[in-house]
Amino acid sequence: MSSSVRVTSSPTKGRALTSVHTQRAGTPILALPPTLLLPTTPHLEAFCTYCLAPGTPKACTQCHAAYYCHQSCQRAHWRDVHAKECKPLTKMGQQRAMSLPTQVRLLMQCLLKGESLDTLRGSGDKDPDIEMMAMAGVAYSGLETSEQNVKRASDIVTKIQTNAFNWADDEAGQIGVFLEPTFAMMNHTCTPNAMVQVVGRKIILRAERDIKGGEEIEISYTDYTWPKKMRAAALKSYHFECQCSRCKEDLNVYQVCAATEGNDLDTFSLALGASSIKQHPAATNSDTARAASKLSEDLCSLMKFSDASQYDLTALLMRLRRCKALVEKGLWAVFPLPNILSEVATTLAQHGSFPQALAITCLVAVSGDPHRYPATFFPVRLRALYLIAKLLSHTAADTAAPASTGLDSAMQTALNEIDQVALCQMLLMMVIRLAPLGFAHEWDLAKDANELLSEINQLPGRDREVSLIQSWIQNPTDEQSRAFFKFAVVDPVHTLADLGKTVISELIVN
Ligand SMILES: C[S@@+](CC[C@H](N)C(=O)[O-])C[C@H]1O[C@@H](n2cnc3c(N)ncnc32)[C@H](O)[C@@H]1O
């Protein structure tokens, strides 16, 4: 166990992980490889079985049920577990192996590796589903289905259910599960002080706000922006009822954001100042607050968690239209609106409608993300910054051509008035600066940002702008830097975000 944390006990939650020292918001507290890691069954073919990198990995030529992005991953996975699981998977046939529930496949890995997850606690549940999974895992692993083996396997299944966490890809969302004994000591709250971030094949525990020495480190096992009922459903397999303020008072994202302390909400934020984001009517007016929570509950079934590559614009727009009440009330941060808007932006970009995608992405980045995730370094927020930069690199060519017909005039005027190059550079520098300290070179998003930044930095004749940008990134909090950041980043993104509102109104009407 690292010297920065220790295991303590909580009167109501069992064991807990506690911070030994004060940790500043954003600091990586732990970085560990997972003990068990697997893409969930629907994602097996699209993510490397060993490192979970997205792409078109190649199947193991024996079992065709494990996929690798590179030979090095295949070799490492072979040493880790595949040497033991390949034969049983081959024996059951590709079709059955590829449709095994994720928990059964994890159980097989435990049984074949002789991993009993000793230090972890299970629920001790004995329901028929658990027994079925245990029987299947034992039989598929080639072990005798004796009472003793099935009992041991049932125990492992309940430990997996209680201690495995979701592995989230920056782009595709929750695509895998992992288990790691120190991480498994952390309890849940929907108002966490820490978060788990995936970098390469490592899991990083990062302070989400300032944590004092002796304070319990708590993470959220679900996306805490989901409405209460949806969070409760996601927590069901952990067998407890969350007693946090977000749950007890059914607070919406604006109310939680208004109560958030211990974060620098201003530096590197696209929102117009910490005080303004805390003053949203859904935080200050109880009727609007209740309406926000109610609409979120009513609309949560609209969220599909589909594969980003398969968005269907017509179906997506129908879902967006159902969110009309949220749009009309300006509740841009309330689930599922920002999630659907991000899907709409991705789909529009896939159809080549870059200006519209840009405007919507800016709207989510200024009016959704800062309220949903108050920490400026939250990966969802950094991904939006990168996307804005990427989309600007597409629209820049359109604005450069005076006879462009691809842009409507308001967008053309707005883009012409912006120094798009400086904006891109500064957004990308924010992504790199806000990556977990010491891991920027390993984190895919920061690597992509660095690559795009290197291309843009080669543009000639920009010495004056480059020197202003350099002094801003070195001293982002001094008065001059703040003014420059507002002028070069915050104001232009807000102008584009306002155009995003028009784009959405048109999409809802048409
Ligand atoms: C990943 S483990 C966390 C460590 C656990 N407390 C232990 O003693 O091993 C998850 C389990 O911790 C307990 N737990 C986590 N968060 C809780 C909370 N907010 N309230 C009550 N119990 C909680 C539940 O029993 C849950 O199934």
Short mmCIF file of C-alpha atoms and ligand atoms in Angstrom, two decimals, residues 7-8 10 12-17 119-123 159 161-165 183-190 216 218-219 221 235 237-244, ligand 1:
data_model
loop_
_atom_site.label_atom_id
_atom_site.label_comp_id
_atom_site.label_asym_id
_atom_site.label_seq_id
_atom_site.Cartn_x
_atom_site.Cartn_y
_atom_site.Cartn_z
CA VAL A 7 -7.08 1.56 5.37
CA THR A 8 -9.35 2.68 8.20
CA SER A 10 -16.08 3.42 8.97
CA THR A 12 -21.50 2.45 8.50
CA LYS A 13 -19.51 1.47 5.42
CA GLY A 14 -17.00 -1.16 6.54
CA ARG A 15 -13.39 -0.52 5.61
CA ALA A 16 -12.43 2.79 4.06
CA LEU A 17 -9.41 4.37 2.39
CA THR A 119 -8.57 -9.32 0.97
CA LEU A 120 -11.90 -8.32 -0.56
CA ARG A 121 -15.35 -8.67 0.94
CA GLY A 122 -18.33 -10.02 -0.96
CA SER A 123 -22.01 -9.60 -0.19
CA LYS A 159 -16.61 -10.20 -4.51
CA GLN A 161 -19.94 -7.65 -7.95
CA THR A 162 -19.04 -5.63 -4.86
CA ASN A 163 -15.53 -4.56 -5.78
CA ALA A 164 -15.21 -4.28 -9.56
CA PHE A 165 -15.37 -0.79 -11.02
CA PHE A 183 -9.02 0.79 -5.05
CA ALA A 184 -11.57 -1.73 -3.75
CA MET A 185 -11.20 -0.21 -0.25
CA MET A 186 -12.81 3.03 -1.39
CA ASN A 187 -16.39 3.71 -0.51
CA HIS A 188 -18.92 5.55 -2.59
CA THR A 189 -20.56 8.95 -2.42
CA CYS A 190 -22.31 10.95 -5.16
CA GLU A 216 -11.73 9.53 3.93
CA GLU A 218 -14.48 8.64 -1.49
CA ILE A 219 -15.18 8.12 -5.16
CA TYR A 221 -19.14 4.31 -8.39
CA LEU A 235 -25.51 0.95 -7.16
CA SER A 237 -25.20 -4.66 -6.92
CA TYR A 238 -23.15 -2.98 -4.14
CA HIS A 239 -25.95 -3.51 -1.60
CA PHE A 240 -26.19 -0.18 0.19
CA GLU A 241 -28.28 2.94 0.03
CA CYS A 242 -26.30 6.11 -0.54
CA GLN A 243 -26.80 8.69 2.23
CA CYS A 244 -24.94 11.58 0.60
C1 LIG B 1 -15.67 -1.56 -3.09
S1 LIG B 1 -16.20 -1.99 -1.50
C2 LIG B 1 -15.60 -0.69 -0.52
C3 LIG B 1 -14.84 -1.22 0.69
C4 LIG B 1 -15.71 -1.85 1.73
N1 LIG B 1 -16.23 -0.85 2.64
C5 LIG B 1 -14.95 -2.93 2.51
O1 LIG B 1 -15.04 -2.93 3.72
O2 LIG B 1 -14.34 -3.76 1.87
C6 LIG B 1 -17.91 -1.67 -1.71
C7 LIG B 1 -18.74 -1.96 -0.50
O3 LIG B 1 -18.52 -1.01 0.52
C8 LIG B 1 -19.74 -0.63 1.15
N2 LIG B 1 -20.02 0.77 0.83
C9 LIG B 1 -19.42 1.54 -0.10
N3 LIG B 1 -19.91 2.78 -0.09
C10 LIG B 1 -20.85 2.82 0.87
C11 LIG B 1 -21.73 3.84 1.35
N4 LIG B 1 -21.72 5.07 0.85
N5 LIG B 1 -22.57 3.52 2.35
C12 LIG B 1 -22.60 2.26 2.87
N6 LIG B 1 -21.79 1.25 2.45
C13 LIG B 1 -20.92 1.53 1.47
C14 LIG B 1 -20.81 -1.52 0.56
O4 LIG B 1 -20.92 -2.63 1.38
C15 LIG B 1 -20.23 -1.89 -0.79
O5 LIG B 1 -20.75 -3.11 -1.26
#
